[in-house]
Short mmCIF file of C-alpha atoms in Angstrom, two decimals:
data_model
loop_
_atom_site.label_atom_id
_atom_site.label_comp_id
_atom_site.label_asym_id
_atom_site.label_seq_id
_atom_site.Cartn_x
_atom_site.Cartn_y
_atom_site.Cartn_z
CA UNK V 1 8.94 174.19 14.76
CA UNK V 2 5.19 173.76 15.51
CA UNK V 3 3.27 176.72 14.83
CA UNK V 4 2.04 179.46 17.73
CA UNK V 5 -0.85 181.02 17.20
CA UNK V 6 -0.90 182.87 20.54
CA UNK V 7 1.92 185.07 21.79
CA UNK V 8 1.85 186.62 25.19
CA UNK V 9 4.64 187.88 26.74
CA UNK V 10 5.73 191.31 28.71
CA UNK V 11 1.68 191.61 29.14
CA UNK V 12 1.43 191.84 24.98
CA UNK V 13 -0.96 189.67 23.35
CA UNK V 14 -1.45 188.84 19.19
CA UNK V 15 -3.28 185.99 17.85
CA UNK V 16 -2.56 184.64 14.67
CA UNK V 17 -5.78 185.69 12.34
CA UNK V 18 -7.29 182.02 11.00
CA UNK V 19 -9.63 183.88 8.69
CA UNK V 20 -6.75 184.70 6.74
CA UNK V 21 -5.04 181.62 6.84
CA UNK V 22 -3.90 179.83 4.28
CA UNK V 23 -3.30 182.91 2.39
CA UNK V 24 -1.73 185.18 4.72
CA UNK V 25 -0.36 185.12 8.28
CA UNK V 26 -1.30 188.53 9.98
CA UNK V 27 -1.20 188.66 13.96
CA UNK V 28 -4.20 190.69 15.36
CA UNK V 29 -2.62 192.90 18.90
CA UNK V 30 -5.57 192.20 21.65
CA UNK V 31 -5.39 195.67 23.70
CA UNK V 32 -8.23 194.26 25.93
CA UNK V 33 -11.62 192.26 26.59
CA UNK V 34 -13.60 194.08 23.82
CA UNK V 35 -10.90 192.42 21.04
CA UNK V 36 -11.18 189.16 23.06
CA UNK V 37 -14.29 189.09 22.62
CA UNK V 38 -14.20 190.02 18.78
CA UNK V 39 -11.68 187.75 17.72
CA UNK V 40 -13.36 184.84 19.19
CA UNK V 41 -16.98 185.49 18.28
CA UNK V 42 -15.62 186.08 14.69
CA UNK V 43 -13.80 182.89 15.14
CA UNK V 44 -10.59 184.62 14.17
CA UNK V 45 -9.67 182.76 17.44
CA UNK V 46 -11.51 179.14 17.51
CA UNK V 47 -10.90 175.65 19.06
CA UNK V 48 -12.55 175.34 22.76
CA UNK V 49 -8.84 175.26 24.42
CA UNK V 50 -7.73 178.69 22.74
CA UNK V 51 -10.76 180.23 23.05
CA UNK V 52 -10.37 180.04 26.75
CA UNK V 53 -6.43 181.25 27.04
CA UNK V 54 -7.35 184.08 24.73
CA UNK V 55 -10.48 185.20 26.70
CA UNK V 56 -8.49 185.02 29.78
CA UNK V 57 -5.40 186.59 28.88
CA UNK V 58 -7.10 189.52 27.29
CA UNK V 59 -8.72 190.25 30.84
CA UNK V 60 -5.17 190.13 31.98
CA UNK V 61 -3.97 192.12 29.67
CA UNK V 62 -6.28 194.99 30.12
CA UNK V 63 -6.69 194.91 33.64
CA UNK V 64 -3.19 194.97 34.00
CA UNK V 65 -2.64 198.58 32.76
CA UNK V 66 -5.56 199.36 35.09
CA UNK V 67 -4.95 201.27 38.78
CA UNK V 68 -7.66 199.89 41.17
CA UNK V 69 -8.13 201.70 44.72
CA UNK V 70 -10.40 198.93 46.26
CA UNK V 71 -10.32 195.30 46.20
CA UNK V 72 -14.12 195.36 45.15
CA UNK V 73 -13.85 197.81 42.35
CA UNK V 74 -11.25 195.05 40.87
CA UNK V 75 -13.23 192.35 41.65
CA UNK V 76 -16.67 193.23 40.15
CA UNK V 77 -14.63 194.56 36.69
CA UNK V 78 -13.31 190.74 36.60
CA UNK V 79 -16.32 188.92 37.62
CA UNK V 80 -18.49 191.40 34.68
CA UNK V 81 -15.89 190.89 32.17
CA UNK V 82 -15.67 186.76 32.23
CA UNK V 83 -19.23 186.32 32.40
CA UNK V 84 -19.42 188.87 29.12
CA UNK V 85 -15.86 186.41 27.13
CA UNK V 86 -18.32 183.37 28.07
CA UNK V 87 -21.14 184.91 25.48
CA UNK V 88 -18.85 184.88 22.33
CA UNK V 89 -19.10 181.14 21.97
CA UNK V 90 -21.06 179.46 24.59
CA UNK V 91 -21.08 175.92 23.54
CA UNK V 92 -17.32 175.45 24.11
CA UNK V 93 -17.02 174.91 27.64
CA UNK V 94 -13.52 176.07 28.72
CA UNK V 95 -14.32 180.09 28.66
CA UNK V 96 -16.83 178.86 31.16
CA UNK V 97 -14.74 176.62 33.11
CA UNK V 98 -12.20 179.00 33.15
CA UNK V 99 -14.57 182.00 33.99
CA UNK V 100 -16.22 180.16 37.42
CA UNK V 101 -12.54 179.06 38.60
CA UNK V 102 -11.12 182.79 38.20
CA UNK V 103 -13.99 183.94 39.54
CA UNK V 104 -14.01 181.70 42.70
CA UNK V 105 -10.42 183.30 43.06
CA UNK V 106 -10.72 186.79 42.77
CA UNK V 107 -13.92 186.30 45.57
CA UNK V 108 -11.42 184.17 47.85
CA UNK V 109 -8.41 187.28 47.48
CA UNK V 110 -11.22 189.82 47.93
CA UNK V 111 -12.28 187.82 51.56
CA UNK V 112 -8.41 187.75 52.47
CA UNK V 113 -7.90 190.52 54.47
CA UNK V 114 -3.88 190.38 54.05
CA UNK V 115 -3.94 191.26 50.29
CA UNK V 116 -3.98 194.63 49.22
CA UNK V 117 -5.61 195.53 45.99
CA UNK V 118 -2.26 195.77 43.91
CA UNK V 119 -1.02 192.34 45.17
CA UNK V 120 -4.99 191.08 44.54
CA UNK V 121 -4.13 192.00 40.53
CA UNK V 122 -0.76 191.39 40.09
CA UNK V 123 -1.52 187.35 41.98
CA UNK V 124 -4.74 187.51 39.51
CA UNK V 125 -2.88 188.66 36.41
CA UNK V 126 -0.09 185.78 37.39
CA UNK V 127 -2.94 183.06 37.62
CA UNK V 128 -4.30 183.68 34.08
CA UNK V 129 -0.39 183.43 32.93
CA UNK V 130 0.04 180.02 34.43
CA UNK V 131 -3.15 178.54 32.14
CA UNK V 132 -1.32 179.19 29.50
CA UNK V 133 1.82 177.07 30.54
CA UNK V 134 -0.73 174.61 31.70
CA UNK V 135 -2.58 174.35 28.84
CA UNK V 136 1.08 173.48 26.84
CA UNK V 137 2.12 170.65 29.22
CA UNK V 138 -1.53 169.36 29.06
CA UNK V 139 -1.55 169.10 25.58
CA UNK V 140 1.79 166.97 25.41
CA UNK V 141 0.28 164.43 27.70
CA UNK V 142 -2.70 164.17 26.02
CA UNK V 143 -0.57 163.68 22.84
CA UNK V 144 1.73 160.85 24.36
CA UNK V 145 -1.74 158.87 25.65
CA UNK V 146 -3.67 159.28 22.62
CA UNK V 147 -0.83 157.66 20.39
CA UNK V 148 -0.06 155.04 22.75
CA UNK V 149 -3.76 154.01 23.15
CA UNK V 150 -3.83 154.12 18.89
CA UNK V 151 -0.87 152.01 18.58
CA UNK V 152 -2.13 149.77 21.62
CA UNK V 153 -4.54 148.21 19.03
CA UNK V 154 -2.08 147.41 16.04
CA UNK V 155 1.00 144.99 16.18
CA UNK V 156 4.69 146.18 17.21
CA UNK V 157 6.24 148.35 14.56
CA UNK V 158 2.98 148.40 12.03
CA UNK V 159 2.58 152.35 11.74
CA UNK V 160 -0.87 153.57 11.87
CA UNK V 161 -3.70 155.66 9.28
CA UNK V 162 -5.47 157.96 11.39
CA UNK V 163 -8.61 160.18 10.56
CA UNK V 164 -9.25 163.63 12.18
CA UNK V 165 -12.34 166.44 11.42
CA UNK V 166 -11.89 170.22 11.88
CA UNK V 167 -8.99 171.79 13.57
CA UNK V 168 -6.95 170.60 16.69
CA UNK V 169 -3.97 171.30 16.49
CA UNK V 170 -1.56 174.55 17.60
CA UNK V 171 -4.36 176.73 15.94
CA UNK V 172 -6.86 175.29 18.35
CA UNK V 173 -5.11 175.59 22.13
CA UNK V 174 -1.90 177.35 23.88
CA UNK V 175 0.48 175.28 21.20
CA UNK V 176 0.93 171.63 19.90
CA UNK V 177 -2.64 170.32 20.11
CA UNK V 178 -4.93 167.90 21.46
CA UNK V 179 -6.09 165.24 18.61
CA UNK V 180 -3.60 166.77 16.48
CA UNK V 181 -0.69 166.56 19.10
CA UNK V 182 -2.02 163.00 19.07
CA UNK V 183 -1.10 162.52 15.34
CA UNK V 184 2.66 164.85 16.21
CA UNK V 185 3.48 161.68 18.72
CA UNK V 186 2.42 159.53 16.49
CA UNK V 187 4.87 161.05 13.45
CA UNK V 188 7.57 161.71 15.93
CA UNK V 189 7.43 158.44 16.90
CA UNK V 190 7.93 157.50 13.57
CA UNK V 191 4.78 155.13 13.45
CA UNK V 192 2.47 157.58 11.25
CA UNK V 193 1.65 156.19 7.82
CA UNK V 194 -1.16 159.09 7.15
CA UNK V 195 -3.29 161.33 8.65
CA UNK V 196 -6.33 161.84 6.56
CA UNK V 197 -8.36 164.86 7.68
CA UNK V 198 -11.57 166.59 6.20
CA UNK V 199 -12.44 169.82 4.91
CA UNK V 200 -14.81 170.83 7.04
CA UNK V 201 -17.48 172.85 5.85
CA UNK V 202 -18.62 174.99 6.33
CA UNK V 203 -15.86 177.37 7.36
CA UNK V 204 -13.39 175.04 5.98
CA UNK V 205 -11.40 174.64 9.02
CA UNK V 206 -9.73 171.35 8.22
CA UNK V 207 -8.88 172.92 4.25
CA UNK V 208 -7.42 175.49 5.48
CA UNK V 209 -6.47 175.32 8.97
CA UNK V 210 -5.42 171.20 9.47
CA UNK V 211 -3.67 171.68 5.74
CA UNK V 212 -1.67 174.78 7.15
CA UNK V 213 -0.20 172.97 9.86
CA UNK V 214 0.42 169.38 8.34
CA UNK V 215 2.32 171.21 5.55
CA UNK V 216 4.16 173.20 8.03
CA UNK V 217 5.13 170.44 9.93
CA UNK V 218 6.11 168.03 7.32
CA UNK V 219 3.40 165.33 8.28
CA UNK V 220 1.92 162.73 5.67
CA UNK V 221 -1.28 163.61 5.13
CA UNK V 222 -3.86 163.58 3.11
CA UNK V 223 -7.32 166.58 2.10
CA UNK V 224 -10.41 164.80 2.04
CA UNK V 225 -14.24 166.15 0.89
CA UNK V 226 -16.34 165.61 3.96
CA UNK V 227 -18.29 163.36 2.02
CA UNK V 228 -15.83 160.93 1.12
CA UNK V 229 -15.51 159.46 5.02
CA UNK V 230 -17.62 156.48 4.80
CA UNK V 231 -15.67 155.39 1.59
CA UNK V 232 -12.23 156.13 3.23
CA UNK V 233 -12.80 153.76 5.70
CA UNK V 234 -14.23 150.69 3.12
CA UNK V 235 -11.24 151.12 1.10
CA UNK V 236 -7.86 152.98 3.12
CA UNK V 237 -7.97 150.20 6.47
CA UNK V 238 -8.06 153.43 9.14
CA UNK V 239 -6.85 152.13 12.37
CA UNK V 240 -8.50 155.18 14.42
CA UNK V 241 -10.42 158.28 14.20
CA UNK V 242 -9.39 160.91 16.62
CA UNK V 243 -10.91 164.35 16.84
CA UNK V 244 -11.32 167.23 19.51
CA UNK V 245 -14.02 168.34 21.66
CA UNK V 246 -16.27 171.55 22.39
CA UNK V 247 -17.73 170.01 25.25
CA UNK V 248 -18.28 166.35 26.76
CA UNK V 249 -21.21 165.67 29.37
CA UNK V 250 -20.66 163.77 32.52
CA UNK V 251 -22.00 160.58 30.53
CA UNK V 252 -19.47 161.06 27.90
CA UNK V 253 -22.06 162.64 24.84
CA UNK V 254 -19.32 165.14 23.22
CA UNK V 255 -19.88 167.98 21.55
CA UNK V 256 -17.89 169.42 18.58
CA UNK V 257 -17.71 170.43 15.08
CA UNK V 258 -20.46 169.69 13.41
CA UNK V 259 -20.02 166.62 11.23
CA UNK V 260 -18.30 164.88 14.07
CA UNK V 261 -21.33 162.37 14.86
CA UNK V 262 -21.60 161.38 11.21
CA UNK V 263 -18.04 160.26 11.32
CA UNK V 264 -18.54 158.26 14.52
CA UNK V 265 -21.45 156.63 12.93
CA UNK V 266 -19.23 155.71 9.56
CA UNK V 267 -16.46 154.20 12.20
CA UNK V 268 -18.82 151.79 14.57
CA UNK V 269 -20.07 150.87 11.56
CA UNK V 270 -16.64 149.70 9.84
CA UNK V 271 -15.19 148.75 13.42
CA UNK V 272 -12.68 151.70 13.31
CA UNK V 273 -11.89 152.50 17.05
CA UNK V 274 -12.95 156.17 17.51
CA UNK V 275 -11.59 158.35 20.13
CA UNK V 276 -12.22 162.02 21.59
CA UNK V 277 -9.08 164.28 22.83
CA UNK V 278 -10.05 166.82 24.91
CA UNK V 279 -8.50 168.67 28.33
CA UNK V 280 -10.22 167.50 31.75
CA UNK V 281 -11.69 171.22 31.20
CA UNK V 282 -13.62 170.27 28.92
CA UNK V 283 -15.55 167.75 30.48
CA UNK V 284 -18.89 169.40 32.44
CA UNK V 285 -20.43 167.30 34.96
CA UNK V 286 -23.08 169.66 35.50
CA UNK V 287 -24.78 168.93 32.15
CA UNK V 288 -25.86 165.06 32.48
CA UNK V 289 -26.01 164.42 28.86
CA UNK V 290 -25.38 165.65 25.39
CA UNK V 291 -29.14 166.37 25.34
CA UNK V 292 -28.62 169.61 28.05
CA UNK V 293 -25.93 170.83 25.37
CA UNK V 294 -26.84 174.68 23.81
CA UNK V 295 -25.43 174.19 20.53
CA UNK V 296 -24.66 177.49 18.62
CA UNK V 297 -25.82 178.52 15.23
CA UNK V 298 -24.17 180.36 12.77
CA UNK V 299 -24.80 183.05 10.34
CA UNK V 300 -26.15 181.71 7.00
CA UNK V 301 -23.63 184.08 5.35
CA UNK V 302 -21.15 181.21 6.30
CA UNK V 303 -22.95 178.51 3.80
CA UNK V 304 -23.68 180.83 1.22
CA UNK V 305 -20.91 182.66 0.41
CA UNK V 306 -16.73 181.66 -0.15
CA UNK V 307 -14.17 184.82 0.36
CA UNK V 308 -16.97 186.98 -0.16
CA UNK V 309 -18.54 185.21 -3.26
CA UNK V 310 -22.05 183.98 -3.33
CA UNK V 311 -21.88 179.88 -3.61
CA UNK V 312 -25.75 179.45 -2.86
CA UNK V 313 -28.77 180.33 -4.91
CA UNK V 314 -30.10 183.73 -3.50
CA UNK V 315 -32.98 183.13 -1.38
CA UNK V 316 -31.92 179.79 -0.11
CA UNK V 317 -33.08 178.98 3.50
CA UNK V 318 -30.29 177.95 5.13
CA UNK V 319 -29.88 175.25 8.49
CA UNK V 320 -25.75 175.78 10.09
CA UNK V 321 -25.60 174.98 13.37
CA UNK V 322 -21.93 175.12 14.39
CA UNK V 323 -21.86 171.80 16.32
CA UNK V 324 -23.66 168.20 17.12
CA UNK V 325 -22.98 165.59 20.07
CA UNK V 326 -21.58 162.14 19.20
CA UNK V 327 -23.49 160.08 21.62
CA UNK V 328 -21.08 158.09 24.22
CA UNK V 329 -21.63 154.68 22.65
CA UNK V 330 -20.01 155.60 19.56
CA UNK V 331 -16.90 156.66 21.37
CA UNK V 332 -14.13 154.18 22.23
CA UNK V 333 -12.56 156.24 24.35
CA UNK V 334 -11.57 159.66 25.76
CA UNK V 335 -8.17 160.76 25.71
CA UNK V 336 -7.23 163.55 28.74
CA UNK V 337 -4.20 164.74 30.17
CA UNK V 338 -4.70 162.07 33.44
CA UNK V 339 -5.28 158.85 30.45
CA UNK V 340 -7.30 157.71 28.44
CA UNK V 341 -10.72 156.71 29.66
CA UNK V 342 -14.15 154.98 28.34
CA UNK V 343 -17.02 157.23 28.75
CA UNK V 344 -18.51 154.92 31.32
CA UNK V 345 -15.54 156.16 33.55
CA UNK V 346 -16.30 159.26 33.39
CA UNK V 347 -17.37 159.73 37.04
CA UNK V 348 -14.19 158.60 38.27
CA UNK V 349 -12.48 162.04 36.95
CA UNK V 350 -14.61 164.39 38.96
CA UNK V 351 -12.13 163.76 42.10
CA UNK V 352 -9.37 163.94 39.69
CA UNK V 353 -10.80 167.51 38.18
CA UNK V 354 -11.16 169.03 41.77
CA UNK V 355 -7.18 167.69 42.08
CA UNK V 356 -6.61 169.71 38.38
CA UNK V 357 -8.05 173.03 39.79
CA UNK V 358 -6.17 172.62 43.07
CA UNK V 359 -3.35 171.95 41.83
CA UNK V 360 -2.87 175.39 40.33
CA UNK V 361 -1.41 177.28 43.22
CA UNK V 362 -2.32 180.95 41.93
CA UNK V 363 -6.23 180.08 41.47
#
């Protein structure tokens, strides 16, 4: 069974601590916003996908023990709260995404004249519910056209070794994955030879994190140092690299972990297709290029220190920006729940994004 790092049900909500993981599984209870917000800034809570349910859901869930009078009262308390989840992380796009949508709603029930306050939460609290079955069904798809693309470029029957960076999986999103659930279809399939994946300094995501769900899923895989990419792919023959995605601009420039663009570099250079899975969600078309990206910075504390323990020569001055953007030549394609697309095609989604959004009744 693949692992769930979010439960929700009954209006309860625990993540699954990743700070503690490999060592011990401990679910955090989110009683509101203010632990939304905690959990994600602290990246107990991390991947662009998750950070989004889990921002939304802990609106829902305090809101929901909430008594609210006036239609106005409820809407201001949302419209405050979302723009404050969007600060914990604000490169990942999805919190953002997610935040203008539900906003756009609550202002459209607030106009209707016909809904009373209690059926303006209850239809609101439903909404944020339904992104989380969404997000689940996306992440299959994007799963199914990832490996098919993959195995597109090899002959009938060959099965495949596939590189991924950082953390994608269940860990990352609702459940199952986005480049991750790319590698599940590919196992499940039975056409997976290996999935190598880094470590992922610094905060170790793919060491920890990547290793914790391979192992728990009984996939072939494989640790390597960061450093050891460009030699991986001279010596191992890796038939695709696929990794997630923070944010992608409308000309296909993608932002995530850093480390990502170095990768992409290593492939075009050794002719290893490279590919980006990410939701339509996370694609902004306001931002032209990867240029107009705010990338976040991290705490020095992050490079210097291991569980606690000092790593790094006291005094050090210390450069850890959380992400860089791959630029959209490198990338051979981008895998979404609609297909699989080259960044060039990008513009032909933003019908196709206004169809996602309407096509979620509640919002």
């Amino acid at each position: 069974m693949t692992l769930q790092a979010i439960k929700y049900e009954n209006g309860t909500l625990e993540v699954l601590d990743q700070l503690l993981l490999p060592k011990e599984s401990k679910y955090i209870p989110i009683l509101g916003v203010e632990d939304g917000w905690k959990v994600i800034n602290k990246m107990q809570v991390r991947g662009a996908p998750a950070i989004a349910i889990v921002g939304c859901l802990s609106l829902a869930v305090e809101i929901s023990k909430e008594e609210f009078e006036k239609k106005k009262a409820l809407r201001r308390e949302v419209e405050g709260k979302l723009n404050y989840l969007i600060s914990a992380r604000p490169t990942a796009v999805n919190m953002k995404q997610a935040a203008d949508h539900l906003i756009s709603y609550i202002n459209s029930l607030d106009n209707d004249e016909s809904v009373s306050a209690q059926e303006m939460q209850a239809r609101f609290v439903a909404a944020i519910e339904a992104m989380l079955e969404k997000d689940i069904s996306d992440n299959r798809s994007i799963g199914e056209f990832g490996a098919k693309a993959i195995l597109n470029n090899v002959t009938d029957g060959e099965q495949v070794r596939v590189l991924t960076h950082c953390n994608t999986g269940s860990l990352a999103t609702a459940y199952f994955g986005t480049a991750l659930g790319v590698v599940r279809c590919l196992h499940s399939a039975s056409r997976l030879e290996n999935c190598y994946f880094t470590e992922t300094r610094p905060y170790n995501q793919g060491a920890r994190l990547t290793a914790y769900e391979l192992v728990h899923d009984k996939i072939p895989s494989t640790l390597v140092c960061d450093s050891t990419v460009a030699y991986l792919m001279k010596t191992a023959q890796i038939n695709a690299v696929v990794v997630g995605a923070d944010r992608v601009a409308a000309n296909g420039d993608t932002a995530n972990k850093i480390g990502t663009y170095q990768i992409a570099v290593v492939a075009k250079h050794h002719e290893v297709p490279f590919y980006v899975a990410a939701p339509l969600t996370s694609i902004d078309f306001n931002v032209n290029t990867g240029d107009n990206i705010v990338i976040e910075e991290r705490p020095q504390v992050e490079m210097t220190h291991i569980n606690n323990i000092r790593i790094a020569s006291p005094g050090v001055t210390c450069w850890n920006p959380a992400f860089d953007v791959t630029p959209a030549r490198l990338i051979t394609g981008i895998i979404t729940e609609k297909g699989v697309f080259r960044p060039s095609e990008l513009s032909t989604l933003q019908s196709q994004l206004q169809d996602h959004k309407n096509s979620l009744p509640q919002l």
